[in-house]
Coordinates of C-alpha atoms in Angstrom, one line a residue:
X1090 CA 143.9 78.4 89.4
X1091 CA 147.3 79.1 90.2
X1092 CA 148.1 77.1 93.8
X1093 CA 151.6 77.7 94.4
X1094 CA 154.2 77.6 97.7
X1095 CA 153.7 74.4 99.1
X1096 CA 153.2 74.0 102.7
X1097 CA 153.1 70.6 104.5
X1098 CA 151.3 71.5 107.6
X1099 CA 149.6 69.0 110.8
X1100 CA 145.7 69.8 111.2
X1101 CA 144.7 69.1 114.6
X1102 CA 141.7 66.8 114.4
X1103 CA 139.7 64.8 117.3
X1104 CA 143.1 64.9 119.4
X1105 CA 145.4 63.8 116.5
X1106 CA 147.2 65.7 113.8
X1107 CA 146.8 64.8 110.4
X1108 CA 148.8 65.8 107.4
X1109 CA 147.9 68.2 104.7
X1110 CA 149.4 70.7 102.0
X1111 CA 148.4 73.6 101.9
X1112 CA 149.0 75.9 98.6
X1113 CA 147.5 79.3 97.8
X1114 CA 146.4 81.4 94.7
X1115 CA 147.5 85.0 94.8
X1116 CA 145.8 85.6 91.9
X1117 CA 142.1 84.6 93.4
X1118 CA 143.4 84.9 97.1
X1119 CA 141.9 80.9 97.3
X1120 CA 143.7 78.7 99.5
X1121 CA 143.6 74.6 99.1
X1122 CA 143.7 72.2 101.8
X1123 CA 145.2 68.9 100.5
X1124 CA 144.4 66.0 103.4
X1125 CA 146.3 62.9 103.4
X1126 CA 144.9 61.2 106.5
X1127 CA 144.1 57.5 106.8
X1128 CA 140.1 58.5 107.8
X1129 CA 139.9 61.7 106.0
X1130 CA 141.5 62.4 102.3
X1131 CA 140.7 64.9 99.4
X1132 CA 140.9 68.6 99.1
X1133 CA 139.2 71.4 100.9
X1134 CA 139.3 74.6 99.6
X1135 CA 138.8 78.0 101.2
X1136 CA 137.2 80.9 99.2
X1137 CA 137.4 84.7 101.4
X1138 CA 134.3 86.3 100.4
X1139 CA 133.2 90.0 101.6
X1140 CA 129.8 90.1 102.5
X1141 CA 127.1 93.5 102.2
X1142 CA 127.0 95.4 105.5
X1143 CA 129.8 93.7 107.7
X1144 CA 133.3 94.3 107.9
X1145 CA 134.0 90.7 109.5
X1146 CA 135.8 88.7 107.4
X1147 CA 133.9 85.6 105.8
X1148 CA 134.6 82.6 104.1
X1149 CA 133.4 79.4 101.8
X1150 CA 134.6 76.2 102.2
X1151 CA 134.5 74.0 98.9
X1152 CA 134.7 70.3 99.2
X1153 CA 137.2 69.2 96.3
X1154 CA 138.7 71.2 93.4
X1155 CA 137.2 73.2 90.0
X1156 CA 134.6 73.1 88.8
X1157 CA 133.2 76.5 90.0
X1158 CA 129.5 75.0 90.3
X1159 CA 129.9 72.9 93.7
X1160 CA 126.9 71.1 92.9
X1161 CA 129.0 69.4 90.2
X1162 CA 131.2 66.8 90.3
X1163 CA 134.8 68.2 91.7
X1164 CA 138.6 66.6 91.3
X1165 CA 139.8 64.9 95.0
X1166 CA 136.2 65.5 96.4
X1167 CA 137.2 64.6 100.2
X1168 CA 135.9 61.3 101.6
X1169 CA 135.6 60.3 105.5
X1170 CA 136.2 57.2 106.2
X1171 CA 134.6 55.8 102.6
X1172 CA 131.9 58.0 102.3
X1173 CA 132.6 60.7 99.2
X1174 CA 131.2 64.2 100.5
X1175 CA 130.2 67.0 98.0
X1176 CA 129.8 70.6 98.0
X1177 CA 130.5 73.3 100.4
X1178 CA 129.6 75.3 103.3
X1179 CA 129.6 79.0 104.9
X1180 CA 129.5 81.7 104.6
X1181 CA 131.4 81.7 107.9
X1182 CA 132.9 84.3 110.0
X1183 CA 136.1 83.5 110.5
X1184 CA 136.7 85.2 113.7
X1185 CA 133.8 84.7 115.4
X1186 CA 134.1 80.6 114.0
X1187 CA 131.1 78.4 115.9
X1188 CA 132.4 75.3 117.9
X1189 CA 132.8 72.4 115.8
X1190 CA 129.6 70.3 116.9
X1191 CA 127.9 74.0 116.3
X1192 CA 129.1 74.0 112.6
X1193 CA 126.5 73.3 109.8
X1194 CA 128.7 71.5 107.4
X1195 CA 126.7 70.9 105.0
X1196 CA 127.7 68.8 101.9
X1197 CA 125.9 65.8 100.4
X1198 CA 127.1 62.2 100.1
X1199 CA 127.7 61.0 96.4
X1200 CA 127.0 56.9 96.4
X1201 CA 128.7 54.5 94.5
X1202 CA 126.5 55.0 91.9
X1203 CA 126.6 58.5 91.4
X1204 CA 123.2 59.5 93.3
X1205 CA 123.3 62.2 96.0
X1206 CA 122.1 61.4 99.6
X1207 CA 122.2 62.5 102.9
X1208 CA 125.3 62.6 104.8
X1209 CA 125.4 60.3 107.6
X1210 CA 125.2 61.3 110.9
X1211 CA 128.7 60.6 112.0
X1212 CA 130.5 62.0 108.6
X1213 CA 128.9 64.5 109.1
X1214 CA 130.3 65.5 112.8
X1215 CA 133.6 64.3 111.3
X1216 CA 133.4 67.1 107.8
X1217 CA 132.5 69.5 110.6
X1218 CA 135.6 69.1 112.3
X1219 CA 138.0 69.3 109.6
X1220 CA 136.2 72.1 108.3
X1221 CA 136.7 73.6 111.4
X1222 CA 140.3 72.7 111.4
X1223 CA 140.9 74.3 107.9
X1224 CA 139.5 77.2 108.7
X1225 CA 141.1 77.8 112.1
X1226 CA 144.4 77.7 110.2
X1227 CA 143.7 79.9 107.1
X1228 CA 142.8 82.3 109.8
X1229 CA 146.2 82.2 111.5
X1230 CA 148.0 82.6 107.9
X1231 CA 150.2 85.3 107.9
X1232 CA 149.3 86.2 103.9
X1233 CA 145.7 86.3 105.2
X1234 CA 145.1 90.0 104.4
X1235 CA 146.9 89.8 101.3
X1236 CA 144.3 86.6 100.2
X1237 CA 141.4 88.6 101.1
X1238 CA 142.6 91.5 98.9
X1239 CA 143.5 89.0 96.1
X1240 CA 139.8 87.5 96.3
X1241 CA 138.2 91.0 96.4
X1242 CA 140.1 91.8 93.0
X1243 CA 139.3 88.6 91.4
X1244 CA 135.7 88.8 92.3
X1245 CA 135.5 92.5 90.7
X1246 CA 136.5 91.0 87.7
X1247 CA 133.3 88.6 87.5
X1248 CA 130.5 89.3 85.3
X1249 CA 128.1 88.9 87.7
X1250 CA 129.1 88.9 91.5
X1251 CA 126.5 88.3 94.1
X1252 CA 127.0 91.7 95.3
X1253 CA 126.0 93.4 92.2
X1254 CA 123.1 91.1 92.0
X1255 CA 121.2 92.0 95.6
X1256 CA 122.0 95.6 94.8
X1257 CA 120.7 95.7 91.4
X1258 CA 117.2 93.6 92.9
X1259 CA 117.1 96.5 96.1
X1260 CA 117.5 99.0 93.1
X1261 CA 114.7 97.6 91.5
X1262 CA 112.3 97.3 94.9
X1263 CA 113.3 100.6 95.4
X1264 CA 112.1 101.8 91.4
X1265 CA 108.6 99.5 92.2
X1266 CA 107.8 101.3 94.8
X1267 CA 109.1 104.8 93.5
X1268 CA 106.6 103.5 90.6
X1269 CA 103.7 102.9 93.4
X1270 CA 104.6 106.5 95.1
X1271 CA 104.0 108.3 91.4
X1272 CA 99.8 108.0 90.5
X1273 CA 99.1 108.9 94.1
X1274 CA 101.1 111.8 93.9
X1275 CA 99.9 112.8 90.7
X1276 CA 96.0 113.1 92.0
X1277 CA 97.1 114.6 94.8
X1278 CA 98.1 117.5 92.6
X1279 CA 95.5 117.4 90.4
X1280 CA 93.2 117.5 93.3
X1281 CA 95.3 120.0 95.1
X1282 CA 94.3 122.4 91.3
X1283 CA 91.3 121.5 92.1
X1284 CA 90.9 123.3 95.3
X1285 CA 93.0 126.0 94.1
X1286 CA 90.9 126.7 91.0
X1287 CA 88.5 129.8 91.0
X1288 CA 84.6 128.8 92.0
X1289 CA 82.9 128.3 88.6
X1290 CA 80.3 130.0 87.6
X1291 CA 77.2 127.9 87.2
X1292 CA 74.4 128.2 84.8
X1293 CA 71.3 130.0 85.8
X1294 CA 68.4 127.1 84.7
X1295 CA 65.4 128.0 83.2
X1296 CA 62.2 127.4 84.9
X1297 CA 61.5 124.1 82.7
X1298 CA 63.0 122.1 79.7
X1299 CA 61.6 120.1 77.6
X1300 CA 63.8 116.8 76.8
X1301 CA 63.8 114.4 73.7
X1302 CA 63.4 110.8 74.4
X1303 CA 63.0 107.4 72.6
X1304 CA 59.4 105.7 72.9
X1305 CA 60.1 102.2 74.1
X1306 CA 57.2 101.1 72.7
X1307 CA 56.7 102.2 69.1
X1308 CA 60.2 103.9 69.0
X1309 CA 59.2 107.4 68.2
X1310 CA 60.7 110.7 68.9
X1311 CA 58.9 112.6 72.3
X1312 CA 59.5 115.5 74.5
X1313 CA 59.3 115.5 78.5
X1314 CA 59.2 118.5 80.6
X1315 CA 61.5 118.8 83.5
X1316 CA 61.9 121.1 86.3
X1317 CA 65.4 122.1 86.4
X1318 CA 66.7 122.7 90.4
X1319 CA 70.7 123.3 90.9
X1320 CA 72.5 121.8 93.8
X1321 CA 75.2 124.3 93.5
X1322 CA 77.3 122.0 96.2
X1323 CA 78.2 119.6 94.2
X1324 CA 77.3 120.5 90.8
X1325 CA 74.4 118.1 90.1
X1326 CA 70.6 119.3 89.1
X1327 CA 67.0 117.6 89.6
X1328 CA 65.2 117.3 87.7
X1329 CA 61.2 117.1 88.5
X1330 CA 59.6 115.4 85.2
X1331 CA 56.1 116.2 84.9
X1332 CA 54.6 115.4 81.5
X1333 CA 55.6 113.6 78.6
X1334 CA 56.3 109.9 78.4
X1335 CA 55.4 107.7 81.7
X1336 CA 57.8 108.9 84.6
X1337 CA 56.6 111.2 87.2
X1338 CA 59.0 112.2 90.1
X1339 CA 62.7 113.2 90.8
X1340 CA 66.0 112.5 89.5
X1341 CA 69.0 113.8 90.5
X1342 CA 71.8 113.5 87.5
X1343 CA 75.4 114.6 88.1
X1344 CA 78.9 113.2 87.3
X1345 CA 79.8 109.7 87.8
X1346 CA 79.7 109.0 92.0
X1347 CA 82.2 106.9 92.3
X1348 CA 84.7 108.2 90.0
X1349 CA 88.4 108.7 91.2
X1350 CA 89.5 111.2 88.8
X1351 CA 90.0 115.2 90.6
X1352 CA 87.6 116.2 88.3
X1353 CA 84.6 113.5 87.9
X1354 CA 83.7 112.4 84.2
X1355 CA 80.5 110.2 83.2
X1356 CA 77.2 110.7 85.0
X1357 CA 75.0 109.1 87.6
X1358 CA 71.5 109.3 87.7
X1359 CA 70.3 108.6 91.0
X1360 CA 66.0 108.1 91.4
X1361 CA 64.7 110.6 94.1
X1362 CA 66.4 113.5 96.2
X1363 CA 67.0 113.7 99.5
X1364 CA 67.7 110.2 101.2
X1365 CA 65.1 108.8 103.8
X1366 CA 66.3 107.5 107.0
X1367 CA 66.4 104.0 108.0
X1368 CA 67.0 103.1 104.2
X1369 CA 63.7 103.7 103.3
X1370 CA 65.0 105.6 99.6
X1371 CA 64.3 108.8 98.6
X1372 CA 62.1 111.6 98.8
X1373 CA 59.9 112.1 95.7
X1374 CA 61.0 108.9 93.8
X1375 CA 59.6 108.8 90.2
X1376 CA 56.0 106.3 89.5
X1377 CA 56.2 104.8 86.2
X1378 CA 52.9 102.7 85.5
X1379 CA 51.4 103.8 89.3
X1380 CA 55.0 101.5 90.9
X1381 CA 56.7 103.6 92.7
X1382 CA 61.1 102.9 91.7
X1383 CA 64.1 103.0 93.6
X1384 CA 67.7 103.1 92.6
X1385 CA 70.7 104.7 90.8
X1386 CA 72.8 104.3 87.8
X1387 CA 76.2 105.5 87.1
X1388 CA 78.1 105.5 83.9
X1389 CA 81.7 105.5 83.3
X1390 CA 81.5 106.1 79.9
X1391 CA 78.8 109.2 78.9
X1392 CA 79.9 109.2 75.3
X1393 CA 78.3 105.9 74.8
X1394 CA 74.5 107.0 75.8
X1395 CA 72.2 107.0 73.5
X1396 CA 68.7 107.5 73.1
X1397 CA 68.4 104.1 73.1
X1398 CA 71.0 102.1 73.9
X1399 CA 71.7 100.8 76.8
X1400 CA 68.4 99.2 76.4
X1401 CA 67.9 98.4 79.8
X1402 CA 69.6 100.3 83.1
X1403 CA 70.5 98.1 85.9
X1404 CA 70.1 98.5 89.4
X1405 CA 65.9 99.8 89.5
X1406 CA 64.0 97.9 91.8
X1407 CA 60.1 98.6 93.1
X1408 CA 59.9 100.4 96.2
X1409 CA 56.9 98.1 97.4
X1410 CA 58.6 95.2 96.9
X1411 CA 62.1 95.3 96.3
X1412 CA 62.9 91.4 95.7
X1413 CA 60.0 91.2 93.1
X1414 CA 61.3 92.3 89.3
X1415 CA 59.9 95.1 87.6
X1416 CA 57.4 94.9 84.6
X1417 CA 59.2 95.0 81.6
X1418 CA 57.2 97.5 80.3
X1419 CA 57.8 100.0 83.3
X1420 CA 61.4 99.0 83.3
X1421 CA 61.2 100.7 79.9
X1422 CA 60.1 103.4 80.2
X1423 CA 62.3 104.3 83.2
X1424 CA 65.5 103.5 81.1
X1425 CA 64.1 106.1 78.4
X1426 CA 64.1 108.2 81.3
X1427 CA 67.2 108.0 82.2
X1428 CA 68.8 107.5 79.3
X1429 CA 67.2 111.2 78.3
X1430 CA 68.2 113.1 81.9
X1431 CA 71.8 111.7 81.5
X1432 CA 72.1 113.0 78.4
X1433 CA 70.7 116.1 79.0
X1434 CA 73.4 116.6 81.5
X1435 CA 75.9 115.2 79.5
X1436 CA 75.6 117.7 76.7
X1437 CA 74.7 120.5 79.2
X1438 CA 76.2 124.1 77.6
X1439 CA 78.1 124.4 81.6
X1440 CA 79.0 120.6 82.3
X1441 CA 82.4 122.0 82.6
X1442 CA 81.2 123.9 85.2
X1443 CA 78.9 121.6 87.0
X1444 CA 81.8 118.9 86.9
X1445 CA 84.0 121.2 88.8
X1446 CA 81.6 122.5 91.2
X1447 CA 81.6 118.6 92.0
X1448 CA 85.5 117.8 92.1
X1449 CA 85.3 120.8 94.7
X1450 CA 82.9 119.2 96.5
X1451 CA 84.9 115.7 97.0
X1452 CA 88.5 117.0 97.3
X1453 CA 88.4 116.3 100.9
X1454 CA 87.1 112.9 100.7
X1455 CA 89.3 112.1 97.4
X1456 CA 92.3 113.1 99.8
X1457 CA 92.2 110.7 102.2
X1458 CA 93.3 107.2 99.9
X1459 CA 95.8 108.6 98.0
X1460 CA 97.4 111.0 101.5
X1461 CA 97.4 107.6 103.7
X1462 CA 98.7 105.6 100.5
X1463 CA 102.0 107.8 100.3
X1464 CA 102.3 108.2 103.6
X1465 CA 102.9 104.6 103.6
X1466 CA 104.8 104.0 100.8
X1467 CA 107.0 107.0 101.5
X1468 CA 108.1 104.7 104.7
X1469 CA 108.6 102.1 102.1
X1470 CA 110.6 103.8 100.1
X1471 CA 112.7 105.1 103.0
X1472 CA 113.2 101.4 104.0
X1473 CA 114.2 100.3 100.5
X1474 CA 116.6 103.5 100.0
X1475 CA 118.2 102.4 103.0
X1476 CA 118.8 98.7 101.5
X1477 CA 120.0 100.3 98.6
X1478 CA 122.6 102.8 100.4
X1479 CA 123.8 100.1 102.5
X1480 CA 124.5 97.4 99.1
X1481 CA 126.0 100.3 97.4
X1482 CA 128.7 101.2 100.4
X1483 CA 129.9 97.3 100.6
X1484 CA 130.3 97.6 97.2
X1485 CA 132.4 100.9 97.4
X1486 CA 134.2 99.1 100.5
X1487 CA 134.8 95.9 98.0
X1488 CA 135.9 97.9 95.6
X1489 CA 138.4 99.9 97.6
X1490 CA 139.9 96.6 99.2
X1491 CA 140.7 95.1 96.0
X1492 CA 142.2 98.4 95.0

C-alpha cells in the first residue's frame, strides 16, 4: 500500500490526548493510524467497506499493518500497556458508532511465546477505546468520501469480494429450489394430460378365461378359469377363479397402488373385493388348501413377473389367524396364483386402456402433494429471489460508487 500525506494528529483517549500519524492510501481508500503513546503503541488501520442492503457507511479496523489475512502475524501489531493485541474488528457503522464500553473490540492477545489467548479484561476496555477514538476521527476526515470511493474501486478489482460471494451462494439457493419447484411441476402437467385426455375405451371381457400357470409342486404347465368383472372406475378387473390349480375366490389385479406416476405402471394384486368394515378384509377372499388368505401385493416392476419367479409373494397372511404363518405349500400355490392374474393383466391386449382409466381415477388425489409442495416452494422461491435482487442492487450501487 501506498500511505502517503502525513498527518500528526492528538487522539482523545480516557481524558488525555495521545499522539498518532495518520497517513492514507488513495489507491485502496485505507487509512493508518500510527499511535505513539506511552500505554498504547502500534498501528491501527481503517478499511471502508460497503455492505449488501444498507447505504450507511461501514468500516474494519485492522490491528497492525499487511499481511491481508488478520489472523497472521502483522508489522507494529498495537500493544496496551505490554500486552500485543491481534486482529481486527467491525464491521462498524461509522455514523451510528456504539459508545466505547458498548464496542466489541475483538482481537486476540499474542504471548511471549507466540500462542494466541484471550485478551484481558482491562486491554480489552482499553483497544475498545482507541478503536473508538480512530474511528471517530476517520469519520470527521474531510477526504472521507473520496476513501470510500477509492476502497469501492479497489475492492472491484479483487478476485473474489465478499459481495460476489453471498450473491453467487443466494444465486445458488435460489437455482436449488428452482430445481425443487421443477418435478412437481412436471406431474402436475402430466396429470393435468391426464384429465384432459379423452375417456378410453375399455375392453369388453369375455365371460371366462382360462390362464396358464406354474405347478408349484411338480413344475408343470396348467390352466385356471377365471371370471373376468371390469371396474371401469379405476381400470382394474376381478377376477373369480374357479377351477384349475388350488385357489378359489377373488382377486382384484390393477396397476401398481401406490405408484406416483400420472399414469400408474406395474400391477397390484389385491386378495378379495370389496373391503369389510372394522378391518375384517375382503369380501370373497380366495381358500387355498380350505385357509381362507388375506392380503395384497404390488409390483413396481411388471416386466420382471414370471411364471415362476418371484417364488414366494409377500404380505399373505391366514384370515383365521393372522399372526400364525401360512403352510408352505398353500403359500405356493397362492403365489402361482398371483403370479398368473398379474400377468394376465400385465400382457392384457387394453392395459393401455385400463392404466388410464386408472390415472383418471387418482388425478385428484395425485394433486394434492405435488399442488401444496409448490405452493410452498413457490414462497420459497419468492423469498430467495428477493435475497438475490437485494445482493445484486448493492452490487450495482458498489459498482456505481467506485465508478
Amino acid at each position: 500500500m501506498s500511505f502517503h500525506s502525513p498527518t500528526e494528529l492528538q487522539l482523545p483517549i480516557r481524558d488525555v490526548t495521545i499522539p498518532a500519524v495518520g497517513t492514507f492510501d488513495r489507491f485502496t481508500g485505507q487509512a493508518r493510524y500510527q499511535i505513539t503513546g506511552d500505554e498504547v503503541r502500534g498501528s491501527f488501520i481503517v478499511v471502508p467497506e460497503t455492505m449488501p442492503g444498507s447505504d450507511a457507511c461501514h468500516v474494519r479496523v485492522v490491528y497492525g499493518d499487511h499481511p491481508a489475512q488478520p489472523q497472521h502475524e502483522r508489522v507494529d501489531e498495537p500493544r496496551i500497556r505490554r500486552t500485543r493485541v491481534r486482529g481486527e474488528c467491525g464491521p462498524l457503522a461509522v455514523d451510528a458508532l456504539p459508545e466505547r464500553h458498548h464496542l466489541n473490540a475483538r482481537g486476540q492477545w499474542v504471548r511471549s511465546d507466540g500462542t494466541l489467548g484471550t485478551v484481558p479484561r482491562s486491554t480489552h476496555r482499553y483497544l475498545a477505546e482507541v478503536v473508538h477514538a480512530v474511528v471517530t476521527h476517520w469519520a470527521t476526515r474531510p477526504n472521507r468520501e473520496g476513501l470510500i470511493r477509492a476502497a469501492a474501486r479497489h475492492a472491484q478489482q479483487q478476485p473474489d469480494i465478499p459481495a460476489q460471494a453471498a450473491r453467487e451462494a443466494l444465486e445458488r439457493e435460489l437455482d436449488a429450489v428452482r430445481a425443487q419447484i421443477a418435478p412437481h411441476w412436471t406431474l402436475l402437467q402430466q396429470l393435468e394430460a391426464v384429465a384432459q385426455a379423452d375417456a378410453p375405451r375399455l375392453p369388453a371381457l369375455p365371460r371366462s378365461v382360462h390362464i396358464d400357470y406354474l405347478d408349484p409342486v411338480n413344475g408343470t404347465t396348467g390352466i385356471m378359469t377365471a371370471l373376468p368383472r371390469l371396474n371401469a372406475h379405476d381400470g382394474t378387473i376381478t377376477y373369480t377363479l374357479t377351477s384349475g390349480g388350488r385357489a378359489r375366490g377373488d382377486f382384484t389385479v390393477g396397476p401398481d397402488r401406490y405408484s406416483r406416476d400420472a399414469l400408474p405402471g406395474g400391477v397390484s394384486v389385491q386378495l378379495g373385493t370389496t373391503p369389510l368394515p372394522e378391518g375384517a378384509g375382503r369380501e370373497n377372499e380366495p381358500v387355498v388348501n380350505g385357509i381362507r388368505l388375506r392380503g395384497s401385493w404390488n409390483c413396481t416392476d411388471s416386466q420382471s413377473l414370471t411364471p415362476a419367479l418371484p417364488a414366494v409373494i409377500p404380505g399373505i397372511q391366514r384370515a383365521d389367524a393372522p399372526d400364525q404363518s401360512v403352510p408352505a405349500t398353500t403359500a405356493a400355490w397362492i403365489s402361482t396364483a398371483i403370479r398368473a392374474l398379474a400377468i394376465a393383466y400385465r400382457d392384457h391386449s387394453n392395459v393401455d386402456a385400463l392404466r388410464l382409466a386408472a390415472g383418471k381415477s387418482r388425478v385428484d388425489q395425485m394433486r394434492q402433494a405435488p399442488v401444496q409442495a409448490v405452493v410452498e416452494l413457490r414462497r420459497q422461491e419468492s423469498v430467495a429471489q428477493a435475497r438475490v435482487t437485494a445482493a445484486q442492487e448493492a452490487e450495482a450501487a458498489y459498482a456505481a460508487l467506485s465508478a
